[in-house]
Amino acid sequence: MISVKYHGHSNFQLTNGDTAILFDPFFKGNPVNTADPEKIDCNYICVSHAHSDHLGDALSIAKRTGATIISSFEIAMMAEREGCNAHGLHIGGKHGFEFGFVKLTPALHGAGIEGGTACGFIVNFFERIIYFAGDTGLFSDMELIGRKHKIDYALLPIGDNYTMGPEDAVEAVGLLKPRTVIPMHYNTWPLIAQSPETFKKDAESKFDCTVKIIIPGGTIQL
Ligand code: NI
Ligand code: MN
């Protein structure tokens, strides 16, 4: 059974049996997280960029569990210097793993690390195609990502201020054409307070998709 658990902000955990991938594992200091990072078990950790609300607890979890950090080359090198297992990729590149593959997509955002770039991920997880946008503004090449990959689940930021707001995220849905959308990167702090219900209503009325709102700590089956 394939499931995704939301730890709040952009922190998700994809699980299928013994295989688990964390995305942007921001636990400590995340006001909406309910999980104990010391108890998290995973095999892989995808890190979209090195801002502290995304790199989060990646290094300590990777050291404790032996999980492989999958990220852009600069972050992967830094993780290896810290003593973690890591696999570096770069924008447009993909690599096969036991669960499927990971491909790095562009993201319009800061890298949080010298010489790097922020990214998103297309992940084939046991034949489910997941697009994790990372922190990004709206960009028209999302249309290309949607044309190339039949996206089952798009994880899109809606918080505004640092990333797309809800209106641009609705526009992104039109470009990506995902079957299901899961909003993220909102209501962590007052500065990114948004109504996911309004985003759901707008996106579903404009495009043929389902928006699934997950409460932090909640899990859905994929
Ligand atoms: Ni950021
Ligand atoms: Mn962020």
PDB file of C-alpha atoms and ligand atoms in Angstrom:
ATOM      1  CA  MET A   1       0.000   0.000   0.000  1.00  0.00           C
ATOM      2  CA  ILE A   2       1.430   3.351  -1.041  1.00  0.00           C
ATOM      3  CA  SER A   3       0.766   6.260   1.265  1.00  0.00           C
ATOM      4  CA  VAL A   4       1.894   9.817   1.837  1.00  0.00           C
ATOM      5  CA  LYS A   5       2.099  11.402   5.261  1.00  0.00           C
ATOM      6  CA  TYR A   6       2.189  15.188   5.612  1.00  0.00           C
ATOM      7  CA  HIS A   7       4.365  16.612   8.389  1.00  0.00           C
ATOM      8  CA  GLY A   8       3.354  20.193   7.577  1.00  0.00           C
ATOM      9  CA  HIS A   9       5.091  22.908   5.496  1.00  0.00           C
ATOM     10  CA  SER A  10       6.754  21.014   2.563  1.00  0.00           C
ATOM     11  CA  ASN A  11       7.619  17.922   4.591  1.00  0.00           C
ATOM     12  CA  PHE A  12       6.115  14.716   3.161  1.00  0.00           C
ATOM     13  CA  GLN A  13       6.858  11.035   3.663  1.00  0.00           C
ATOM     14  CA  LEU A  14       6.085   8.596   0.853  1.00  0.00           C
ATOM     15  CA  THR A  15       5.915   4.976   1.961  1.00  0.00           C
ATOM     16  CA  ASN A  16       5.448   1.607   0.305  1.00  0.00           C
ATOM     17  CA  GLY A  17       6.212  -1.319   2.611  1.00  0.00           C
ATOM     18  CA  ASP A  18       9.875  -1.047   3.630  1.00  0.00           C
ATOM     19  CA  THR A  19      10.652   1.812   1.244  1.00  0.00           C
ATOM     20  CA  ALA A  20      10.193   5.397   2.398  1.00  0.00           C
ATOM     21  CA  ILE A  21      11.240   8.729   0.909  1.00  0.00           C
ATOM     22  CA  LEU A  22      11.162  11.968   2.851  1.00  0.00           C
ATOM     23  CA  PHE A  23      10.802  15.290   1.050  1.00  0.00           C
ATOM     24  CA  ASP A  24      12.234  18.457   2.633  1.00  0.00           C
ATOM     25  CA  PRO A  25      12.262  17.011   6.174  1.00  0.00           C
ATOM     26  CA  PHE A  26      11.704  20.142   8.271  1.00  0.00           C
ATOM     27  CA  PHE A  27      10.771  18.777  11.715  1.00  0.00           C
ATOM     28  CA  LYS A  28      12.643  20.725  14.432  1.00  0.00           C
ATOM     29  CA  GLY A  29      11.368  24.298  14.507  1.00  0.00           C
ATOM     30  CA  ASN A  30       8.405  23.467  12.291  1.00  0.00           C
ATOM     31  CA  PRO A  31       5.455  24.824  14.293  1.00  0.00           C
ATOM     32  CA  VAL A  32       2.908  22.516  12.625  1.00  0.00           C
ATOM     33  CA  ASN A  33       4.908  19.269  12.762  1.00  0.00           C
ATOM     34  CA  THR A  34       3.695  16.591  15.181  1.00  0.00           C
ATOM     35  CA  ALA A  35       6.331  13.871  14.529  1.00  0.00           C
ATOM     36  CA  ASP A  36       9.569  13.185  16.403  1.00  0.00           C
ATOM     37  CA  PRO A  37      12.445  13.323  13.877  1.00  0.00           C
ATOM     38  CA  GLU A  38      14.433  10.883  16.058  1.00  0.00           C
ATOM     39  CA  LYS A  39      11.794   8.241  15.321  1.00  0.00           C
ATOM     40  CA  ILE A  40      11.508   8.788  11.576  1.00  0.00           C
ATOM     41  CA  ASP A  41      12.724   5.901   9.449  1.00  0.00           C
ATOM     42  CA  CYS A  42      13.422   6.266   5.738  1.00  0.00           C
ATOM     43  CA  ASN A  43      15.683   5.076   2.924  1.00  0.00           C
ATOM     44  CA  TYR A  44      15.890   8.274   0.863  1.00  0.00           C
ATOM     45  CA  ILE A  45      15.596  12.006   1.522  1.00  0.00           C
ATOM     46  CA  CYS A  46      14.890  14.406  -1.352  1.00  0.00           C
ATOM     47  CA  VAL A  47      16.054  17.946  -0.569  1.00  0.00           C
ATOM     48  CA  SER A  48      14.848  20.685  -2.939  1.00  0.00           C
ATOM     49  CA  HIS A  49      17.189  23.425  -1.666  1.00  0.00           C
ATOM     50  CA  ALA A  50      19.197  24.339   1.395  1.00  0.00           C
ATOM     51  CA  HIS A  51      16.947  26.919   3.104  1.00  0.00           C
ATOM     52  CA  SER A  52      16.520  25.776   6.695  1.00  0.00           C
ATOM     53  CA  ASP A  53      12.782  25.102   6.295  1.00  0.00           C
ATOM     54  CA  HIS A  54      13.657  22.486   3.594  1.00  0.00           C
ATOM     55  CA  LEU A  55      17.071  21.021   4.443  1.00  0.00           C
ATOM     56  CA  GLY A  56      15.604  20.802   7.937  1.00  0.00           C
ATOM     57  CA  ASP A  57      16.691  17.624   9.757  1.00  0.00           C
ATOM     58  CA  ALA A  58      17.945  15.899   6.586  1.00  0.00           C
ATOM     59  CA  LEU A  59      21.560  15.536   7.740  1.00  0.00           C
ATOM     60  CA  SER A  60      20.783  14.152  11.207  1.00  0.00           C
ATOM     61  CA  ILE A  61      18.140  11.726   9.883  1.00  0.00           C
ATOM     62  CA  ALA A  62      20.491  10.569   7.103  1.00  0.00           C
ATOM     63  CA  LYS A  63      23.329  10.016   9.598  1.00  0.00           C
ATOM     64  CA  ARG A  64      21.126   8.016  11.970  1.00  0.00           C
ATOM     65  CA  THR A  65      19.298   5.913   9.352  1.00  0.00           C
ATOM     66  CA  GLY A  66      21.893   5.680   6.577  1.00  0.00           C
ATOM     67  CA  ALA A  67      19.295   7.104   4.164  1.00  0.00           C
ATOM     68  CA  THR A  68      20.596   8.507   0.881  1.00  0.00           C
ATOM     69  CA  ILE A  69      20.108  12.237   0.359  1.00  0.00           C
ATOM     70  CA  ILE A  70      18.982  12.915  -3.220  1.00  0.00           C
ATOM     71  CA  SER A  71      19.502  16.522  -4.231  1.00  0.00           C
ATOM     72  CA  SER A  72      21.326  18.904  -6.515  1.00  0.00           C
ATOM     73  CA  PHE A  73      25.078  18.285  -6.798  1.00  0.00           C
ATOM     74  CA  GLU A  74      26.088  21.116  -4.429  1.00  0.00           C
ATOM     75  CA  ILE A  75      23.836  19.907  -1.610  1.00  0.00           C
ATOM     76  CA  ALA A  76      24.808  16.260  -2.199  1.00  0.00           C
ATOM     77  CA  MET A  77      28.510  17.210  -1.914  1.00  0.00           C
ATOM     78  CA  MET A  78      27.860  19.128   1.302  1.00  0.00           C
ATOM     79  CA  ALA A  79      25.922  16.122   2.700  1.00  0.00           C
ATOM     80  CA  GLU A  80      28.806  13.774   1.841  1.00  0.00           C
ATOM     81  CA  ARG A  81      31.271  16.125   3.552  1.00  0.00           C
ATOM     82  CA  GLU A  82      29.017  15.881   6.618  1.00  0.00           C
ATOM     83  CA  GLY A  83      29.325  12.088   6.493  1.00  0.00           C
ATOM     84  CA  CYS A  84      25.980  11.230   4.844  1.00  0.00           C
ATOM     85  CA  ASN A  85      25.235   9.003   1.863  1.00  0.00           C
ATOM     86  CA  ALA A  86      24.139  11.195  -1.022  1.00  0.00           C
ATOM     87  CA  HIS A  87      23.289  11.075  -4.700  1.00  0.00           C
ATOM     88  CA  GLY A  88      23.775  14.304  -6.628  1.00  0.00           C
ATOM     89  CA  LEU A  89      21.804  15.100  -9.765  1.00  0.00           C
ATOM     90  CA  HIS A  90      21.128  18.279 -11.656  1.00  0.00           C
ATOM     91  CA  ILE A  91      18.256  19.978 -13.439  1.00  0.00           C
ATOM     92  CA  GLY A  92      16.869  17.784 -16.225  1.00  0.00           C
ATOM     93  CA  GLY A  93      18.834  14.725 -15.100  1.00  0.00           C
ATOM     94  CA  LYS A  94      17.230  11.567 -13.800  1.00  0.00           C
ATOM     95  CA  HIS A  95      18.483   8.439 -12.093  1.00  0.00           C
ATOM     96  CA  GLY A  96      16.925   5.060 -11.370  1.00  0.00           C
ATOM     97  CA  PHE A  97      16.478   3.793  -7.825  1.00  0.00           C
ATOM     98  CA  GLU A  98      14.885   0.588  -6.469  1.00  0.00           C
ATOM     99  CA  PHE A  99      11.474   2.327  -6.310  1.00  0.00           C
ATOM    100  CA  GLY A 100      11.547   3.894  -9.798  1.00  0.00           C
ATOM    101  CA  PHE A 101      13.389   7.120 -10.641  1.00  0.00           C
ATOM    102  CA  VAL A 102      13.999  10.697  -9.560  1.00  0.00           C
ATOM    103  CA  LYS A 103      14.365  13.552 -12.043  1.00  0.00           C
ATOM    104  CA  LEU A 104      15.332  17.089 -11.087  1.00  0.00           C
ATOM    105  CA  THR A 105      13.098  19.875 -12.361  1.00  0.00           C
ATOM    106  CA  PRO A 106      13.750  23.630 -12.358  1.00  0.00           C
ATOM    107  CA  ALA A 107      12.441  25.805  -9.550  1.00  0.00           C
ATOM    108  CA  LEU A 108      12.446  29.589  -9.495  1.00  0.00           C
ATOM    109  CA  HIS A 109      13.889  30.165  -6.045  1.00  0.00           C
ATOM    110  CA  GLY A 110      17.094  30.680  -4.086  1.00  0.00           C
ATOM    111  CA  ALA A 111      19.449  27.731  -3.566  1.00  0.00           C
ATOM    112  CA  GLY A 112      20.417  28.423   0.036  1.00  0.00           C
ATOM    113  CA  ILE A 113      23.894  27.096  -0.779  1.00  0.00           C
ATOM    114  CA  GLU A 114      26.780  28.696  -2.632  1.00  0.00           C
ATOM    115  CA  GLY A 115      26.854  27.891  -6.350  1.00  0.00           C
ATOM    116  CA  GLY A 116      23.680  25.806  -6.270  1.00  0.00           C
ATOM    117  CA  THR A 117      20.183  26.079  -7.652  1.00  0.00           C
ATOM    118  CA  ALA A 118      16.839  25.232  -6.130  1.00  0.00           C
ATOM    119  CA  CYS A 119      14.994  22.335  -7.743  1.00  0.00           C
ATOM    120  CA  GLY A 120      11.814  20.307  -7.778  1.00  0.00           C
ATOM    121  CA  PHE A 121      11.430  16.565  -8.350  1.00  0.00           C
ATOM    122  CA  ILE A 122       9.535  14.240 -10.641  1.00  0.00           C
ATOM    123  CA  VAL A 123       9.493  10.953  -8.777  1.00  0.00           C
ATOM    124  CA  ASN A 124       8.320   7.635 -10.149  1.00  0.00           C
ATOM    125  CA  PHE A 125       7.467   5.809  -6.928  1.00  0.00           C
ATOM    126  CA  PHE A 126       6.301   2.291  -7.746  1.00  0.00           C
ATOM    127  CA  GLU A 127       4.614   3.601 -10.917  1.00  0.00           C
ATOM    128  CA  ARG A 128       2.950   6.593  -9.228  1.00  0.00           C
ATOM    129  CA  ILE A 129       4.219   9.813 -10.791  1.00  0.00           C
ATOM    130  CA  ILE A 130       4.666  12.522  -8.195  1.00  0.00           C
ATOM    131  CA  TYR A 131       5.724  16.094  -8.909  1.00  0.00           C
ATOM    132  CA  PHE A 132       7.146  17.827  -5.847  1.00  0.00           C
ATOM    133  CA  ALA A 133       7.560  21.435  -6.969  1.00  0.00           C
ATOM    134  CA  GLY A 134       9.770  22.585  -4.067  1.00  0.00           C
ATOM    135  CA  ASP A 135       9.752  26.308  -3.396  1.00  0.00           C
ATOM    136  CA  THR A 136       9.049  28.020  -6.695  1.00  0.00           C
ATOM    137  CA  GLY A 137       7.289  30.791  -8.480  1.00  0.00           C
ATOM    138  CA  LEU A 138       5.054  30.019 -11.440  1.00  0.00           C
ATOM    139  CA  PHE A 139       6.962  29.301 -14.670  1.00  0.00           C
ATOM    140  CA  SER A 140       5.651  28.428 -18.118  1.00  0.00           C
ATOM    141  CA  ASP A 141       7.898  25.349 -18.486  1.00  0.00           C
ATOM    142  CA  MET A 142       5.546  23.619 -16.057  1.00  0.00           C
ATOM    143  CA  GLU A 143       3.590  22.968 -19.238  1.00  0.00           C
ATOM    144  CA  LEU A 144       6.576  20.995 -20.560  1.00  0.00           C
ATOM    145  CA  ILE A 145       6.845  19.013 -17.303  1.00  0.00           C
ATOM    146  CA  GLY A 146       3.145  18.143 -17.591  1.00  0.00           C
ATOM    147  CA  ARG A 147       3.485  17.172 -21.251  1.00  0.00           C
ATOM    148  CA  LYS A 148       6.452  14.900 -20.562  1.00  0.00           C
ATOM    149  CA  HIS A 149       5.081  13.232 -17.406  1.00  0.00           C
ATOM    150  CA  LYS A 150       1.546  12.088 -16.691  1.00  0.00           C
ATOM    151  CA  ILE A 151       1.436  13.446 -13.153  1.00  0.00           C
ATOM    152  CA  ASP A 152      -0.695  11.534 -10.656  1.00  0.00           C
ATOM    153  CA  TYR A 153       0.052  13.812  -7.688  1.00  0.00           C
ATOM    154  CA  ALA A 154       1.356  17.387  -7.844  1.00  0.00           C
ATOM    155  CA  LEU A 155       2.605  18.837  -4.552  1.00  0.00           C
ATOM    156  CA  LEU A 156       2.448  22.608  -5.056  1.00  0.00           C
ATOM    157  CA  PRO A 157       3.272  25.546  -2.775  1.00  0.00           C
ATOM    158  CA  ILE A 158       0.398  27.988  -2.254  1.00  0.00           C
ATOM    159  CA  GLY A 159       1.692  30.166   0.605  1.00  0.00           C
ATOM    160  CA  ASP A 160       2.709  33.236  -1.410  1.00  0.00           C
ATOM    161  CA  ASN A 161       5.450  35.649  -0.255  1.00  0.00           C
ATOM    162  CA  TYR A 162       8.324  33.128  -0.773  1.00  0.00           C
ATOM    163  CA  THR A 163       6.640  30.965  -3.450  1.00  0.00           C
ATOM    164  CA  MET A 164       3.590  30.874  -5.703  1.00  0.00           C
ATOM    165  CA  GLY A 165       0.431  32.094  -4.051  1.00  0.00           C
ATOM    166  CA  PRO A 166      -2.932  30.373  -4.556  1.00  0.00           C
ATOM    167  CA  GLU A 167      -3.792  32.216  -7.795  1.00  0.00           C
ATOM    168  CA  ASP A 168      -0.506  31.301  -9.478  1.00  0.00           C
ATOM    169  CA  ALA A 169      -0.780  27.762  -8.124  1.00  0.00           C
ATOM    170  CA  VAL A 170      -4.178  27.423  -9.869  1.00  0.00           C
ATOM    171  CA  GLU A 171      -2.431  28.569 -13.050  1.00  0.00           C
ATOM    172  CA  ALA A 172       0.260  25.908 -12.430  1.00  0.00           C
ATOM    173  CA  VAL A 173      -2.444  23.229 -12.233  1.00  0.00           C
ATOM    174  CA  GLY A 174      -3.590  24.292 -15.709  1.00  0.00           C
ATOM    175  CA  LEU A 175      -0.040  23.850 -17.052  1.00  0.00           C
ATOM    176  CA  LEU A 176       0.868  20.618 -15.261  1.00  0.00           C
ATOM    177  CA  LYS A 177      -2.504  18.844 -15.699  1.00  0.00           C
ATOM    178  CA  PRO A 178      -2.101  16.556 -12.682  1.00  0.00           C
ATOM    179  CA  ARG A 179      -4.820  14.114 -11.636  1.00  0.00           C
ATOM    180  CA  THR A 180      -4.560  15.148  -7.974  1.00  0.00           C
ATOM    181  CA  VAL A 181      -3.079  18.230  -6.310  1.00  0.00           C
ATOM    182  CA  ILE A 182      -1.832  18.457  -2.729  1.00  0.00           C
ATOM    183  CA  PRO A 183      -1.137  22.021  -1.508  1.00  0.00           C
ATOM    184  CA  MET A 184       1.920  22.724   0.673  1.00  0.00           C
ATOM    185  CA  HIS A 185       4.063  25.535   2.109  1.00  0.00           C
ATOM    186  CA  TYR A 186       1.147  27.436   3.721  1.00  0.00           C
ATOM    187  CA  ASN A 187      -0.142  28.142   7.254  1.00  0.00           C
ATOM    188  CA  THR A 188       3.220  27.328   8.835  1.00  0.00           C
ATOM    189  CA  TRP A 189       3.580  30.976   9.894  1.00  0.00           C
ATOM    190  CA  PRO A 190       1.238  33.993   9.651  1.00  0.00           C
ATOM    191  CA  LEU A 191       3.249  35.349   6.682  1.00  0.00           C
ATOM    192  CA  ILE A 192       2.154  32.402   4.506  1.00  0.00           C
ATOM    193  CA  ALA A 193      -1.389  32.046   5.854  1.00  0.00           C
ATOM    194  CA  GLN A 194      -3.748  30.876   3.080  1.00  0.00           C
ATOM    195  CA  SER A 195      -7.080  29.133   2.706  1.00  0.00           C
ATOM    196  CA  PRO A 196      -6.477  25.722   1.095  1.00  0.00           C
ATOM    197  CA  GLU A 197     -10.270  25.359   0.770  1.00  0.00           C
ATOM    198  CA  THR A 198     -10.429  28.449  -1.480  1.00  0.00           C
ATOM    199  CA  PHE A 199      -7.520  27.110  -3.538  1.00  0.00           C
ATOM    200  CA  LYS A 200      -9.335  23.752  -3.830  1.00  0.00           C
ATOM    201  CA  LYS A 201     -12.571  25.396  -4.967  1.00  0.00           C
ATOM    202  CA  ASP A 202     -10.790  27.563  -7.554  1.00  0.00           C
ATOM    203  CA  ALA A 203      -8.574  24.796  -8.978  1.00  0.00           C
ATOM    204  CA  GLU A 204     -11.347  22.185  -9.163  1.00  0.00           C
ATOM    205  CA  SER A 205     -13.810  24.591 -10.794  1.00  0.00           C
ATOM    206  CA  LYS A 206     -11.272  25.637 -13.445  1.00  0.00           C
ATOM    207  CA  PHE A 207      -9.507  22.349 -14.190  1.00  0.00           C
ATOM    208  CA  ASP A 208     -10.188  18.619 -14.265  1.00  0.00           C
ATOM    209  CA  CYS A 209      -8.392  17.670 -11.040  1.00  0.00           C
ATOM    210  CA  THR A 210      -8.991  16.795  -7.412  1.00  0.00           C
ATOM    211  CA  VAL A 211      -7.349  18.827  -4.653  1.00  0.00           C
ATOM    212  CA  LYS A 212      -6.608  16.839  -1.503  1.00  0.00           C
ATOM    213  CA  ILE A 213      -5.934  18.913   1.582  1.00  0.00           C
ATOM    214  CA  ILE A 214      -3.930  16.977   4.177  1.00  0.00           C
ATOM    215  CA  ILE A 215      -3.902  18.226   7.764  1.00  0.00           C
ATOM    216  CA  PRO A 216      -0.352  18.141   9.241  1.00  0.00           C
ATOM    217  CA  GLY A 217       0.110  14.691  10.772  1.00  0.00           C
ATOM    218  CA  GLY A 218      -2.404  13.214   8.327  1.00  0.00           C
ATOM    219  CA  THR A 219      -1.864  10.360   5.863  1.00  0.00           C
ATOM    220  CA  ILE A 220      -3.586   9.515   2.588  1.00  0.00           C
ATOM    221  CA  GLN A 221      -3.350   6.431   0.392  1.00  0.00           C
ATOM    222  CA  LEU A 222      -2.105   7.000  -3.141  1.00  0.00           C
TER     223      LEU A 222
HETATM  224 NI    NI B   1      13.096  28.414   0.289  1.00  0.00          NI
HETATM  225 MN    MN B   2      10.466  27.555   1.998  1.00  0.00          MN
END
